[in-house]
mmCIF file of C-alpha atoms in Angstrom:
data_model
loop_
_atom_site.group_PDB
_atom_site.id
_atom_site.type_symbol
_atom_site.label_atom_id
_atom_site.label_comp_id
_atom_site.label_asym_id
_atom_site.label_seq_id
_atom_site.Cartn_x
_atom_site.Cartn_y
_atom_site.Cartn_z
ATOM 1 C CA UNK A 1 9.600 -24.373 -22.988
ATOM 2 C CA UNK A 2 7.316 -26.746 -21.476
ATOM 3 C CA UNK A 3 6.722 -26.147 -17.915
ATOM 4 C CA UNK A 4 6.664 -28.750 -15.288
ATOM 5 C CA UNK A 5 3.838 -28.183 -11.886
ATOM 6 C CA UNK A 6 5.248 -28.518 -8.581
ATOM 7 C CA UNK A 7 3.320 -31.599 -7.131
ATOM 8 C CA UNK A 8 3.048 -29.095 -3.818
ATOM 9 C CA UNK A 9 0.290 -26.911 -6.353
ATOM 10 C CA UNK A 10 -1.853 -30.304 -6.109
ATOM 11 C CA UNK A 11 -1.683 -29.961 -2.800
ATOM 12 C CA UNK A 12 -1.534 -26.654 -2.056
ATOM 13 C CA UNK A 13 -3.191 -26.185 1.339
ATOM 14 C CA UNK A 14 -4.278 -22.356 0.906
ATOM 15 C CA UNK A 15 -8.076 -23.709 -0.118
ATOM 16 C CA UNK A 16 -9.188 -19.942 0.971
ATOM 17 C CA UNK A 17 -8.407 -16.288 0.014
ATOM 18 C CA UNK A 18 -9.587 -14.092 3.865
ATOM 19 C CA UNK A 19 -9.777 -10.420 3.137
ATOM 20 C CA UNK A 20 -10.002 -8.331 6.061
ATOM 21 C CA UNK A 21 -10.860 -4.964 6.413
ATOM 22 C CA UNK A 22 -10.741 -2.604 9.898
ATOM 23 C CA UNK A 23 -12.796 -0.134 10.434
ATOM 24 C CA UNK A 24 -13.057 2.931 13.195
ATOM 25 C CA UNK A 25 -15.991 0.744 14.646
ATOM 26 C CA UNK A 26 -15.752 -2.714 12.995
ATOM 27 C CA UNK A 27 -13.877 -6.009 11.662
ATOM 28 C CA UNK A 28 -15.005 -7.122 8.446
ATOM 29 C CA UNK A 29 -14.022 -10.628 7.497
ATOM 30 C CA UNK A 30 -15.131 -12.186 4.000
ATOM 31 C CA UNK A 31 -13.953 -15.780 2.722
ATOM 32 C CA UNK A 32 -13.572 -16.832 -0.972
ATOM 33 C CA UNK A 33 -12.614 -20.312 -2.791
ATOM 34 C CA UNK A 34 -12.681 -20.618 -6.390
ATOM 35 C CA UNK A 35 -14.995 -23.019 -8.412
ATOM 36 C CA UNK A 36 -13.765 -25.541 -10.303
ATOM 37 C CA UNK A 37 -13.704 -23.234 -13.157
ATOM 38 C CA UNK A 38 -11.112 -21.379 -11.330
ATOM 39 C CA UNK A 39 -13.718 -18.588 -10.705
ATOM 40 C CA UNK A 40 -13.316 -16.847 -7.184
ATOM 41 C CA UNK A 41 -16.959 -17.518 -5.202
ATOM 42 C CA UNK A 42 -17.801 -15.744 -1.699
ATOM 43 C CA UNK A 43 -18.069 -18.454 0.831
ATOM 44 C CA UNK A 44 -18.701 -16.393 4.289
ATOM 45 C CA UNK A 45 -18.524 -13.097 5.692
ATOM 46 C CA UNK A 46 -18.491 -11.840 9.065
ATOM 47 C CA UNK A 47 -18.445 -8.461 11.102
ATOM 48 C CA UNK A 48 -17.132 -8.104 14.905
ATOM 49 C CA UNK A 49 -18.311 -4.543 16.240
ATOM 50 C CA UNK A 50 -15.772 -3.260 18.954
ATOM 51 C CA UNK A 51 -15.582 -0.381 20.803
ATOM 52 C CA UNK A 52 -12.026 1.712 19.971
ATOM 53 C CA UNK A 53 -9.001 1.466 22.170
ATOM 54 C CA UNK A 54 -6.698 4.206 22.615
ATOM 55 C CA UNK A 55 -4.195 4.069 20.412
ATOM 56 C CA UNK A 56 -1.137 3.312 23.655
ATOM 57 C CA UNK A 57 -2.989 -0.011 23.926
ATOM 58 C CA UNK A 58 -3.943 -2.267 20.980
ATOM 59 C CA UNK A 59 -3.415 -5.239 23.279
ATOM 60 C CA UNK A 60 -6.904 -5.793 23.583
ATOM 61 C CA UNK A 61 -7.454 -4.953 19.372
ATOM 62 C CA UNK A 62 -4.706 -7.295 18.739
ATOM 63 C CA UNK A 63 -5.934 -10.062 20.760
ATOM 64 C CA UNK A 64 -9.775 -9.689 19.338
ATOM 65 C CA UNK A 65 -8.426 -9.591 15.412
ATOM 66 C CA UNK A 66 -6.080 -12.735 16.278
ATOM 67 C CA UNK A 67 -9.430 -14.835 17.930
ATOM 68 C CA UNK A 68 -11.528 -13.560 15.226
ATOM 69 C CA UNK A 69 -9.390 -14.740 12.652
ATOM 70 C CA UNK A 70 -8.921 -18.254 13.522
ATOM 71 C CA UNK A 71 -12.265 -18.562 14.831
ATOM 72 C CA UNK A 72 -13.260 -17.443 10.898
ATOM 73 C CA UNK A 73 -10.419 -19.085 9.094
ATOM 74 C CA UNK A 74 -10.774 -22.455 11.256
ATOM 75 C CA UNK A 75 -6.786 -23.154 10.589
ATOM 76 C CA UNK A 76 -5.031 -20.118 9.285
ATOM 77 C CA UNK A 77 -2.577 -22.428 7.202
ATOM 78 C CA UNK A 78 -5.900 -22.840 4.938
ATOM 79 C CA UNK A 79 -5.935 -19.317 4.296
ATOM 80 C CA UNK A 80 -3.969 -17.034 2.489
ATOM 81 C CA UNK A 81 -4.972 -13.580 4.241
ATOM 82 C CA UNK A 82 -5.257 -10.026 2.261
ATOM 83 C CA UNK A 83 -5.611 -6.928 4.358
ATOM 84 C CA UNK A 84 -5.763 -2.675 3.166
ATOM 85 C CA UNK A 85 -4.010 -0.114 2.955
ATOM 86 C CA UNK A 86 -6.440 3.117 2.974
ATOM 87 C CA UNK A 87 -6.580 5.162 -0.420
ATOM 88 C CA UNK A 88 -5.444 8.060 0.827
ATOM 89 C CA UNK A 89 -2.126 6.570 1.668
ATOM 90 C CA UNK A 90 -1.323 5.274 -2.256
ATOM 91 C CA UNK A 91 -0.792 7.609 -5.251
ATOM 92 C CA UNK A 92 -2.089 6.010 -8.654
ATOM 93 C CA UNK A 93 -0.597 7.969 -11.594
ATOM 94 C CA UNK A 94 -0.515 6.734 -15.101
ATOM 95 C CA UNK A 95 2.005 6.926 -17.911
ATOM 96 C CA UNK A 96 2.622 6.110 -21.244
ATOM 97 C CA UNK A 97 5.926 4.444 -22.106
ATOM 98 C CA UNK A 98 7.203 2.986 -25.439
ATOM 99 C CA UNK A 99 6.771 -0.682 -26.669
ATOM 100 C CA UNK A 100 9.828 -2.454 -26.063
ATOM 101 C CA UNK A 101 11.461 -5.916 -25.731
ATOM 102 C CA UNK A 102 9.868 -7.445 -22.382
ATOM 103 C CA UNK A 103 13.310 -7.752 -20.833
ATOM 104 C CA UNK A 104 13.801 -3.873 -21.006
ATOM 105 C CA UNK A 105 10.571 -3.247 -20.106
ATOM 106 C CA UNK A 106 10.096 -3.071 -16.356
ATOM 107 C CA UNK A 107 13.327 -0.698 -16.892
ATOM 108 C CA UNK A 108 12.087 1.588 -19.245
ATOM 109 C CA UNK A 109 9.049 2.151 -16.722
ATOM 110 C CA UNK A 110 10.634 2.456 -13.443
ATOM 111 C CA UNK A 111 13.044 4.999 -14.945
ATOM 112 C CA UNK A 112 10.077 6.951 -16.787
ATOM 113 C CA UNK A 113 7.903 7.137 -13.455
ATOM 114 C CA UNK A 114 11.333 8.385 -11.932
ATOM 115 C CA UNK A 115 11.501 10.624 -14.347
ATOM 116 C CA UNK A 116 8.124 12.385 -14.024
ATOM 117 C CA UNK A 117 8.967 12.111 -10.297
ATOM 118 C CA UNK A 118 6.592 9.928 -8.926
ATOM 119 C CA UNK A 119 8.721 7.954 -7.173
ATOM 120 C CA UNK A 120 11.229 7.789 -4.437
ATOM 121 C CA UNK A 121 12.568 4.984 -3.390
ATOM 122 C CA UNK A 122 13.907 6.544 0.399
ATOM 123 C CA UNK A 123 10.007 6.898 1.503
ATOM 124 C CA UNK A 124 7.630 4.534 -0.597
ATOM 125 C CA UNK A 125 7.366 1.050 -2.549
ATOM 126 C CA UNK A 126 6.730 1.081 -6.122
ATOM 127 C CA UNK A 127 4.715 -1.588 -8.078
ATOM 128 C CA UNK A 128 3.080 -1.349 -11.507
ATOM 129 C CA UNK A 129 0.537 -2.700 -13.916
ATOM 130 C CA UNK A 130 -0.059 -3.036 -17.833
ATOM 131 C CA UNK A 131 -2.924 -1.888 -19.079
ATOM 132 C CA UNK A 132 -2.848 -2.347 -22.961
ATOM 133 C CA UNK A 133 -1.044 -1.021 -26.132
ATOM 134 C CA UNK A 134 -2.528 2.275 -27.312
ATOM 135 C CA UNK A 135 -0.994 4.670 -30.066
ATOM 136 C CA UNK A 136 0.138 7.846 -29.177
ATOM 137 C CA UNK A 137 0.908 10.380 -31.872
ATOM 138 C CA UNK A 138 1.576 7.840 -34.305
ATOM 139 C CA UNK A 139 3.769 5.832 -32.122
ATOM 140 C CA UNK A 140 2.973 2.748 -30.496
ATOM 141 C CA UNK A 141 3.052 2.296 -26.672
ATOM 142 C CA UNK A 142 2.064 0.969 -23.526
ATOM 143 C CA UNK A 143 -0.286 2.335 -21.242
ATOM 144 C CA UNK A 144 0.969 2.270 -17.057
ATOM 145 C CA UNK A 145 -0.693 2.760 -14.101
ATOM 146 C CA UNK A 146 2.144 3.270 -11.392
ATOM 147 C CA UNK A 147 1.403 3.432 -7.866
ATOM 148 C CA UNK A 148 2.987 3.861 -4.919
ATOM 149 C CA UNK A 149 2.277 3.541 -0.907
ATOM 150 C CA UNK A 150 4.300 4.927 1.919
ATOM 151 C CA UNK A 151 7.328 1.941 3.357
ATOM 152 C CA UNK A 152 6.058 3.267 7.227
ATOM 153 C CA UNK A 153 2.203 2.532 6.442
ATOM 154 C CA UNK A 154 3.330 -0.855 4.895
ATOM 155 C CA UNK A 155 5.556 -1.617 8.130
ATOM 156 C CA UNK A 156 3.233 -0.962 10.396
ATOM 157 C CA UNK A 157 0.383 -3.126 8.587
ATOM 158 C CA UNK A 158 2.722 -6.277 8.504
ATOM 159 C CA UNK A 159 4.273 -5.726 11.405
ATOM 160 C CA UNK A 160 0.799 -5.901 13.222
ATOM 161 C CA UNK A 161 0.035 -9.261 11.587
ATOM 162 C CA UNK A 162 3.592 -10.538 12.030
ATOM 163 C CA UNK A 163 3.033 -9.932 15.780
ATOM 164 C CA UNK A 164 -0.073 -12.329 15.845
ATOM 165 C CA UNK A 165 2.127 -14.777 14.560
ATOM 166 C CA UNK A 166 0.383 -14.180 10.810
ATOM 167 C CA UNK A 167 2.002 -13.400 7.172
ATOM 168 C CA UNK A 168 0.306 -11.378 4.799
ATOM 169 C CA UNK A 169 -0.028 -12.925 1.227
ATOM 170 C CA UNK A 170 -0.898 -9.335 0.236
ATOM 171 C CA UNK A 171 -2.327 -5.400 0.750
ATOM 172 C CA UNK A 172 -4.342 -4.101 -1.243
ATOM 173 C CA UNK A 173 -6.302 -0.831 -1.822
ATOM 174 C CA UNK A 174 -10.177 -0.212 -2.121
ATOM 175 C CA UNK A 175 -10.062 0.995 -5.804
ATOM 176 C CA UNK A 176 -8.108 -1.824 -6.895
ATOM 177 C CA UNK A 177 -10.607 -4.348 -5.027
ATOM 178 C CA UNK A 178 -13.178 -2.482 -7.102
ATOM 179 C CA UNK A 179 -11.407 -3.264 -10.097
ATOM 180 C CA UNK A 180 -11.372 -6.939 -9.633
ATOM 181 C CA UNK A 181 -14.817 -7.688 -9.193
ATOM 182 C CA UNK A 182 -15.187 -6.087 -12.796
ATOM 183 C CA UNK A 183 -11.856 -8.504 -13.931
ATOM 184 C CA UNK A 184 -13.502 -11.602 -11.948
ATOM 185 C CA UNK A 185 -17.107 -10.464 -13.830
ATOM 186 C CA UNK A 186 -19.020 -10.201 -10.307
ATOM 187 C CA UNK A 187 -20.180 -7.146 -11.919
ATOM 188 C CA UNK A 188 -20.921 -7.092 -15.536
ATOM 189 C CA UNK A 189 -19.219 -4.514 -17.640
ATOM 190 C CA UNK A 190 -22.466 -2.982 -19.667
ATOM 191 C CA UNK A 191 -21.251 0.583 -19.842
ATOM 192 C CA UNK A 192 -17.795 1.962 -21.006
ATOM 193 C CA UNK A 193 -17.399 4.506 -17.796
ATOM 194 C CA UNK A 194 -17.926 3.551 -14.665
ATOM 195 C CA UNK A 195 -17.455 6.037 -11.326
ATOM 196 C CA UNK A 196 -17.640 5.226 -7.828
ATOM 197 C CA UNK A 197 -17.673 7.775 -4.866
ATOM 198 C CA UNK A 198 -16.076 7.038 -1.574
ATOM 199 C CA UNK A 199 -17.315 9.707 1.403
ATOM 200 C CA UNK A 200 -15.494 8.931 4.347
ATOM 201 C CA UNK A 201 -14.311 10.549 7.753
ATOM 202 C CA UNK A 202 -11.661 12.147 7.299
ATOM 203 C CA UNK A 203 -11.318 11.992 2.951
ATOM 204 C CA UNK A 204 -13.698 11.661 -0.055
ATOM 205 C CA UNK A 205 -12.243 9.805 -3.474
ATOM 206 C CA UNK A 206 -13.730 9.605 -7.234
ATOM 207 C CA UNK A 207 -12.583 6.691 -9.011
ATOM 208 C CA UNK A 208 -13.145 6.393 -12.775
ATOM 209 C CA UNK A 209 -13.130 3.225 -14.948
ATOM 210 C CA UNK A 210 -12.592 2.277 -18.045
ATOM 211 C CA UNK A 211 -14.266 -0.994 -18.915
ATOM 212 C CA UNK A 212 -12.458 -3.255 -16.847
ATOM 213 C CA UNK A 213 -8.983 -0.953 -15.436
ATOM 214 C CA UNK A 214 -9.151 1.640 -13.257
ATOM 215 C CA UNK A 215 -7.958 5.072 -15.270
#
């Protein structure tokens, strides 16, 4: 099959990628374009202390993230704008699954991860990722990290942007953002294992890597 580019990906007016992260105390903003390599490069960063409102009135949040966005972005249609979802809202599990035709495959996993009970549909949103053929007892397979994140805690993230007149390209996690600066080589990979410890507020997290996927 030979694929044809829409003309609109020469002109594709999302030059930027804005991540933004809240804090209990702070916005942090932080800008990326990509080389001409393709190669994601940091192009500004920026963080707006505030003092916390209650949580009845975000009004004045709201209106502070909105300014601080455009004033960062410059036009917002330039931008295509990640956010966060905290860690301690997403489960991460990982199964093994067997090697079959690609067609069957997204099946064969969602009905496996059912299986071991890791997901249900009434409460969360389920998403997966490949992360390489391995043999298992003589058997070839595929290695799966599932995860999951609560519908409510995805509502409410979108439905906060949506209300500045602003739509989310994507949410991501901290552990996953990790993960990518090892894909993207930020970071070289020089040892096998890697671990990184979160201590927060109100949680702590250990996250292990393998080389360049988070096991």
């Amino acid at each position: 099959k030979i694929n044809i580019i829409s003309p609109k990906r020469f002109f594709d007016k999302k030059v930027y990628t804005v991540g933004v992260d809240i804090d209990r105390e702070f916005i942090r903003l932080v800008k990326t374009a990509k080389d001409s390599g393709g190669i994601p490069k940091l192009v500004d960063h920026k963080v707006i202390k505030y003092i916390q409102q209650p949580s009845s009135d975000l009004s004045g949040f709201n209106a502070l993230l909105k300014s601080s966005l455009i004033a960062f972005c410059g036009s917002l249609a330039s931008c295509n704008i990640w956010t966060k979802i905290s860690a301690n809202n997403v489960n991460v599990y990982f199964i093994k699954v067997p090697r079959v035709p690609k067609k069957q495959l997204e099946n064969v996993i969602y009905w496996t991860a059912k299986k071991e009970g890791f997901i249900d549909e009434t409460k969360s949103i389920f998403d997966f990722e490949l992360q390489g053929e391995i043999v298992d007892q003589d058997k070839p397979k595929y290695s799966v990290m599932v995860y999951t994140a609560p519908k409510t805690s995805i509502e409410e993230i979108k439905t906060l942007y949506s209300n500045m007149g602003i739509t989310l390209a994507g949410i991501t996690t901290a552990p996953f953002a990790i993960q990518n600066i090892f894909r993207s080589k930020w970071i070289p990979v020089t040892e096998e294992i890697f671990a990184s410890l979160f201590i927060g507020n109100n949680f702590s997290r250990i996250d292990l890597y393998k080389k360049e996927n988070l096991v």
